[in-house]
Amino acid sequence: MSPLLDIQHVTYSYPIPTGQSEKDSPVAVLRDLSLQIREGEYVVLLGHNGCGKSTLARLCNALILPDRGHVLVDGYDTQDADQIRTIRDNVGMVFQNPDNQIIATVVEDDVAWSLAVRGWSRAMIKERVEAAMAAVGIAHLRDRLPSKLSGGQRQRVALAGILALRPRCIITDEATSMLDPLSRQEITQLLHQLHQEQGLTLIQITHLLEEAALAQRVVVMEQGQVVLDGPPAAIFRDLDLLRSLKLEIPEPLVLAERLRQAGVPLSPEAITLNAIAEELAS
Ligand SMILES: Nc1ncnc2c1ncn2[C@@H]1O[C@H](COP(=O)(O)OP(=O)(O)O)[C@@H](O)[C@H]1O
Ligand SMILES: [Mg+2]
């Protein structure tokens, strides 16, 4: 089966701002990067600030085009102008700040917005909006003003608006980074659940290692390239390597490392507090 997202040898540099001299030649932000994501995968794309994660996300949605190489979405090349609509329908994006995505003054209308713009029938809009609000747990907030909701609730509204379009893949770009730790965990848990229940292909972009524990696959970037790719337990094995990639090691992993050093046998799967507690108890 061909991958849903096929990033082939992509190199990308941002254009030099006008007024700056040509000799400030652009530095490649992505360098010969290849990555394949299959339908139904839950991938966390990890890397410290500035390594190129958001640039990669923009390439997947045809917001920018590669200088060299190709990005294929369900077989369609993002450089094919005729397919941009199809590509954007297939790949939904959720950004850091939900306020940039919220348009309407009432929650339900906001979730319906992109469907209404497409001129779909009322019945179809109603059905999809209900399903999307239920999936993210905001049906009870339907009549509220988004501006009066908490950050976590507003991010759920933004996510529902994307889900209502029924994309095959959702890319969340630091969608939890403006939230408090509890809402952050809740949104990560929600994304995990949407993947499990709806079979959604999910790419969760973050600089936080702790958000990677629930993923099936973790892809780590550094300076515009993929440097690690594997299941969380394998990625979390070499904490010194992760430290050298400027990633902050989450507390459960530090704890597991100390326990192992003290002679407590823990499996590589002991990457969350729950998993550690279960292994200690047995
Ligand atoms: N619009 C832009 N114009 C010029 N340079 C940019 C732009 N956006 C990002 N960059 C640069 O590209 C590099 C990668 O940025 P980005 O993709 O946002 O990384 P990340 O999302 O991993 O933090 C950084 O050095 C950043 O300064
Ligand atoms: Mg970013």
Short mmCIF file of C-alpha atoms and ligand atoms in Angstrom, two decimals:
data_model
loop_
_atom_site.label_atom_id
_atom_site.label_comp_id
_atom_site.label_asym_id
_atom_site.label_seq_id
_atom_site.Cartn_x
_atom_site.Cartn_y
_atom_site.Cartn_z
CA MET A 1 0.00 0.00 0.00
CA SER A 2 1.39 3.40 -0.94
CA PRO A 3 1.80 5.83 1.96
CA LEU A 4 -0.78 8.54 2.63
CA LEU A 5 2.01 11.08 3.03
CA ASP A 6 5.13 10.57 0.99
CA ILE A 7 7.88 13.15 1.50
CA GLN A 8 10.62 12.44 -1.00
CA HIS A 9 14.06 14.02 -0.68
CA VAL A 10 12.70 17.45 0.19
CA THR A 11 14.96 20.46 0.45
CA TYR A 12 13.50 23.82 1.39
CA SER A 13 14.80 27.34 2.13
CA TYR A 14 12.69 30.36 2.95
CA PRO A 15 13.03 33.12 0.37
CA ILE A 16 15.45 35.92 1.25
CA PRO A 17 13.42 39.00 2.28
CA THR A 18 13.53 41.73 -0.36
CA GLY A 19 16.08 44.39 0.48
CA GLN A 20 18.61 41.88 1.79
CA SER A 21 21.54 41.16 -0.45
CA GLU A 22 21.74 37.96 -2.46
CA LYS A 23 25.00 37.03 -0.81
CA ASP A 24 23.04 36.25 2.36
CA SER A 25 22.32 33.00 0.59
CA PRO A 26 19.38 31.17 2.18
CA VAL A 27 20.17 28.36 4.58
CA ALA A 28 18.24 25.19 3.84
CA VAL A 29 15.69 24.65 6.63
CA LEU A 30 14.95 21.10 5.40
CA ARG A 31 17.74 19.10 3.84
CA ASP A 32 17.05 16.09 1.62
CA LEU A 33 14.36 14.95 4.05
CA SER A 34 12.36 11.79 3.30
CA LEU A 35 9.50 10.49 5.42
CA GLN A 36 6.57 8.17 4.70
CA ILE A 37 3.41 8.07 6.79
CA ARG A 38 0.91 5.28 6.21
CA GLU A 39 -2.85 5.66 6.54
CA GLY A 40 -3.95 5.18 10.15
CA GLU A 41 -0.58 5.82 11.77
CA TYR A 42 -0.20 7.92 14.93
CA VAL A 43 3.12 9.68 14.64
CA VAL A 44 4.66 12.21 16.99
CA LEU A 45 7.08 14.51 15.20
CA LEU A 46 9.55 15.74 17.76
CA GLY A 47 12.44 18.18 17.79
CA HIS A 48 13.68 21.30 19.56
CA ASN A 49 12.62 24.76 18.40
CA GLY A 50 13.82 25.76 14.96
CA CYS A 51 14.61 22.28 13.65
CA GLY A 52 12.02 22.59 10.86
CA LYS A 53 8.86 20.86 12.14
CA SER A 54 6.41 23.61 11.20
CA THR A 55 8.05 24.01 7.82
CA LEU A 56 7.51 20.31 7.18
CA ALA A 57 3.84 20.65 8.22
CA ARG A 58 3.34 23.55 5.79
CA LEU A 59 4.81 21.45 2.99
CA CYS A 60 2.32 18.64 3.69
CA ASN A 61 -0.60 21.01 3.20
CA ALA A 62 0.79 22.74 0.09
CA LEU A 63 1.09 26.02 1.98
CA ILE A 64 4.67 26.07 0.70
CA LEU A 65 6.31 23.98 -2.03
CA PRO A 66 9.66 22.17 -1.92
CA ASP A 67 12.71 23.63 -3.69
CA ARG A 68 13.80 20.10 -4.50
CA GLY A 69 12.05 16.78 -4.06
CA HIS A 70 8.33 16.04 -3.83
CA VAL A 71 5.53 15.84 -1.30
CA LEU A 72 2.77 13.41 -2.28
CA VAL A 73 -0.53 13.30 -0.41
CA ASP A 74 -2.51 10.18 -1.28
CA GLY A 75 -0.49 10.08 -4.49
CA TYR A 76 -1.13 13.72 -5.44
CA ASP A 77 1.90 15.98 -5.78
CA THR A 78 1.54 19.25 -3.83
CA GLN A 79 3.11 21.00 -6.83
CA ASP A 80 0.05 20.06 -8.92
CA ALA A 81 -2.05 23.23 -8.62
CA ASP A 82 -5.21 21.39 -9.72
CA GLN A 83 -5.03 19.08 -6.72
CA ILE A 84 -4.51 21.62 -3.94
CA ARG A 85 -8.16 21.53 -2.89
CA THR A 86 -8.12 17.72 -2.66
CA ILE A 87 -4.84 17.80 -0.74
CA ARG A 88 -6.12 20.38 1.76
CA ASP A 89 -9.35 18.40 2.21
CA ASN A 90 -7.26 15.35 3.06
CA VAL A 91 -4.82 17.03 5.44
CA GLY A 92 -6.32 19.13 8.24
CA MET A 93 -4.10 21.37 10.34
CA VAL A 94 -4.50 22.47 13.94
CA PHE A 95 -2.14 25.21 15.12
CA GLN A 96 -0.70 26.44 18.39
CA ASN A 97 -3.14 29.29 18.87
CA PRO A 98 -6.81 28.26 18.47
CA ASP A 99 -7.81 31.92 18.25
CA ASN A 100 -6.32 32.10 14.77
CA GLN A 101 -8.71 29.34 13.69
CA ILE A 102 -11.88 30.41 15.45
CA ILE A 103 -14.05 32.64 13.30
CA ALA A 104 -17.69 32.59 14.40
CA THR A 105 -19.09 34.03 17.63
CA VAL A 106 -20.88 30.85 18.76
CA VAL A 107 -19.22 27.45 19.14
CA GLU A 108 -21.65 25.47 16.96
CA ASP A 109 -21.46 28.01 14.11
CA ASP A 110 -17.70 27.96 14.30
CA VAL A 111 -17.52 24.18 13.94
CA ALA A 112 -19.93 24.48 10.96
CA TRP A 113 -18.03 27.35 9.33
CA SER A 114 -15.88 25.57 6.75
CA LEU A 115 -18.78 23.29 5.82
CA ALA A 116 -21.16 26.22 5.35
CA VAL A 117 -18.58 27.99 3.17
CA ARG A 118 -18.56 24.93 0.93
CA GLY A 119 -22.30 25.25 0.45
CA TRP A 120 -23.23 21.82 1.77
CA SER A 121 -26.81 20.91 2.68
CA ARG A 122 -28.11 21.86 6.13
CA ALA A 123 -28.78 18.22 7.01
CA MET A 124 -25.26 17.15 6.12
CA ILE A 125 -23.71 20.07 8.00
CA LYS A 126 -25.85 19.32 11.06
CA GLU A 127 -24.84 15.65 11.08
CA ARG A 128 -21.13 16.35 10.74
CA VAL A 129 -21.10 19.18 13.26
CA GLU A 130 -22.89 17.03 15.85
CA ALA A 131 -20.45 14.17 15.31
CA ALA A 132 -17.41 16.45 15.51
CA MET A 133 -18.61 18.22 18.67
CA ALA A 134 -19.39 14.87 20.31
CA ALA A 135 -15.98 13.45 19.34
CA VAL A 136 -14.11 16.23 21.14
CA GLY A 137 -16.59 16.58 24.02
CA ILE A 138 -17.93 20.09 23.41
CA ALA A 139 -21.60 19.39 22.57
CA HIS A 140 -22.63 21.01 25.86
CA LEU A 141 -20.79 24.19 24.90
CA ARG A 142 -22.56 24.63 21.55
CA ASP A 143 -24.27 27.94 22.41
CA ARG A 144 -21.31 29.49 24.18
CA LEU A 145 -19.03 32.25 22.95
CA PRO A 146 -15.59 30.83 22.10
CA SER A 147 -13.99 33.92 23.65
CA LYS A 148 -15.47 32.94 27.03
CA LEU A 149 -14.02 29.42 26.96
CA SER A 150 -10.74 28.17 28.40
CA GLY A 151 -7.71 27.63 26.17
CA GLY A 152 -8.23 23.86 26.22
CA GLN A 153 -11.89 24.24 25.28
CA ARG A 154 -11.04 26.66 22.45
CA GLN A 155 -8.49 24.19 21.11
CA ARG A 156 -11.24 21.53 21.14
CA VAL A 157 -13.47 23.89 19.13
CA ALA A 158 -10.70 24.38 16.57
CA LEU A 159 -10.14 20.62 16.41
CA ALA A 160 -13.88 19.98 15.92
CA GLY A 161 -13.92 22.44 13.01
CA ILE A 162 -11.21 20.39 11.30
CA LEU A 163 -12.78 17.02 12.17
CA ALA A 164 -16.11 18.15 10.67
CA LEU A 165 -14.37 18.28 7.28
CA ARG A 166 -13.49 14.58 7.73
CA PRO A 167 -9.86 14.78 6.61
CA ARG A 168 -7.91 11.54 6.34
CA CYS A 169 -4.99 13.04 8.20
CA ILE A 170 -4.70 15.69 10.89
CA ILE A 171 -1.46 17.49 11.67
CA THR A 172 -1.41 19.29 15.00
CA ASP A 173 1.44 21.77 15.26
CA GLU A 174 2.30 22.45 18.93
CA ALA A 175 -1.46 22.42 19.54
CA THR A 176 -0.96 22.01 23.28
CA SER A 177 1.90 24.40 23.89
CA MET A 178 -0.25 27.37 24.97
CA LEU A 179 -2.22 25.22 27.42
CA ASP A 180 -1.75 24.48 31.11
CA PRO A 181 -0.31 21.03 31.93
CA LEU A 182 -3.70 19.44 32.65
CA SER A 183 -5.37 20.65 29.42
CA ARG A 184 -2.21 19.63 27.58
CA GLN A 185 -2.58 16.07 28.84
CA GLU A 186 -6.29 16.09 28.04
CA ILE A 187 -5.74 17.20 24.44
CA THR A 188 -2.98 14.63 23.95
CA GLN A 189 -5.30 11.96 25.38
CA LEU A 190 -8.09 13.16 23.07
CA LEU A 191 -5.86 12.93 19.99
CA HIS A 192 -4.87 9.42 21.01
CA GLN A 193 -8.54 8.50 21.40
CA LEU A 194 -9.51 9.99 18.00
CA HIS A 195 -6.81 7.90 16.40
CA GLN A 196 -8.01 4.74 18.12
CA GLU A 197 -11.74 5.25 17.63
CA GLN A 198 -11.83 6.85 14.18
CA GLY A 199 -8.70 5.39 12.62
CA LEU A 200 -7.53 8.92 11.86
CA THR A 201 -3.99 9.36 10.61
CA LEU A 202 -2.44 11.67 13.16
CA ILE A 203 0.79 13.63 13.11
CA GLN A 204 1.31 15.41 16.39
CA ILE A 205 4.11 17.95 16.26
CA THR A 206 5.70 18.89 19.56
CA HIS A 207 8.98 19.80 21.22
CA LEU A 208 7.84 17.93 24.35
CA LEU A 209 9.13 14.39 24.69
CA GLU A 210 6.40 13.58 27.23
CA GLU A 211 3.72 13.91 24.51
CA ALA A 212 5.32 11.10 22.52
CA ALA A 213 4.58 8.27 24.95
CA LEU A 214 1.13 7.48 23.49
CA ALA A 215 2.21 7.49 19.84
CA GLN A 216 2.85 4.40 17.72
CA ARG A 217 5.86 5.99 16.13
CA VAL A 218 8.17 8.83 17.05
CA VAL A 219 10.12 10.73 14.41
CA VAL A 220 12.83 13.03 15.77
CA MET A 221 14.16 15.90 13.68
CA GLU A 222 17.36 17.88 14.05
CA GLN A 223 18.54 20.67 11.74
CA GLY A 224 16.13 19.88 8.95
CA GLN A 225 16.69 16.15 8.89
CA VAL A 226 15.14 13.04 10.43
CA VAL A 227 17.61 11.63 12.94
CA LEU A 228 15.52 9.02 14.78
CA ASP A 229 12.43 7.04 13.78
CA GLY A 230 10.87 4.24 15.83
CA PRO A 231 8.34 3.23 18.49
CA PRO A 232 8.40 5.35 21.69
CA ALA A 233 9.99 2.64 23.85
CA ALA A 234 12.90 2.34 21.39
CA ILE A 235 13.33 6.11 21.05
CA PHE A 236 13.26 6.58 24.85
CA ARG A 237 16.01 4.04 25.39
CA ASP A 238 18.95 6.37 24.91
CA LEU A 239 18.32 9.36 27.15
CA ASP A 240 21.79 10.79 26.59
CA LEU A 241 21.16 10.85 22.85
CA LEU A 242 17.86 12.67 23.43
CA ARG A 243 19.63 15.14 25.72
CA SER A 244 22.20 15.78 22.99
CA LEU A 245 19.26 16.60 20.68
CA LYS A 246 18.30 19.33 23.18
CA LEU A 247 15.13 17.55 24.28
CA GLU A 248 13.97 17.82 27.85
CA ILE A 249 13.69 14.38 29.44
CA PRO A 250 10.26 13.90 31.11
CA GLU A 251 10.11 12.92 34.77
CA PRO A 252 8.90 9.32 34.31
CA LEU A 253 11.92 8.58 32.11
CA VAL A 254 14.34 10.11 34.62
CA LEU A 255 12.68 8.04 37.34
CA ALA A 256 12.94 4.82 35.28
CA GLU A 257 16.59 5.60 34.54
CA ARG A 258 17.34 6.03 38.29
CA LEU A 259 15.49 2.83 39.18
CA ARG A 260 17.45 0.86 36.59
CA GLN A 261 20.71 2.34 37.87
CA ALA A 262 19.66 1.19 41.36
CA GLY A 263 19.24 -2.33 39.98
CA VAL A 264 15.47 -2.42 39.54
CA PRO A 265 14.70 -4.38 36.36
CA LEU A 266 12.27 -2.35 34.22
CA SER A 267 11.31 -3.16 30.65
CA PRO A 268 11.84 -0.60 27.87
CA GLU A 269 8.05 -0.16 27.82
CA ALA A 270 8.16 1.50 31.25
CA ILE A 271 7.84 5.02 29.84
CA THR A 272 4.87 6.40 31.77
CA LEU A 273 4.28 6.63 35.52
CA ASN A 274 1.45 4.10 35.18
CA ALA A 275 3.63 1.61 33.33
CA ILE A 276 6.44 2.00 35.88
CA ALA A 277 4.01 1.53 38.79
CA GLU A 278 2.54 -1.60 37.19
CA GLU A 279 5.96 -3.15 36.64
CA LEU A 280 7.03 -2.35 40.20
CA ALA A 281 3.86 -3.92 41.57
CA SER A 282 4.27 -7.16 39.64
N1 LIG B 1 8.49 32.45 7.45
C1 LIG B 1 9.80 32.26 7.66
N2 LIG B 1 10.74 32.99 7.02
C2 LIG B 1 12.05 32.78 7.21
N3 LIG B 1 12.56 31.84 8.03
C3 LIG B 1 11.70 31.09 8.69
C4 LIG B 1 10.27 31.24 8.55
N4 LIG B 1 9.65 30.32 9.35
C5 LIG B 1 10.64 29.63 9.96
N5 LIG B 1 11.85 30.08 9.58
C6 LIG B 1 13.15 29.54 10.01
O1 LIG B 1 13.21 28.17 9.62
C7 LIG B 1 13.79 27.37 10.64
C8 LIG B 1 12.82 26.25 11.01
O2 LIG B 1 11.65 26.83 11.56
P1 LIG B 1 10.37 25.99 11.93
O3 LIG B 1 9.99 25.13 10.78
O4 LIG B 1 9.35 26.96 12.41
O5 LIG B 1 10.92 25.09 13.12
P2 LIG B 1 10.14 24.40 14.34
O6 LIG B 1 8.68 24.35 13.99
O7 LIG B 1 10.77 23.07 14.48
O8 LIG B 1 10.39 25.26 15.54
C9 LIG B 1 14.12 28.31 11.79
O9 LIG B 1 15.47 28.64 11.69
C10 LIG B 1 13.26 29.51 11.52
O10 LIG B 1 13.88 30.67 12.00
MG MG B 2 7.03 25.11 14.98
#
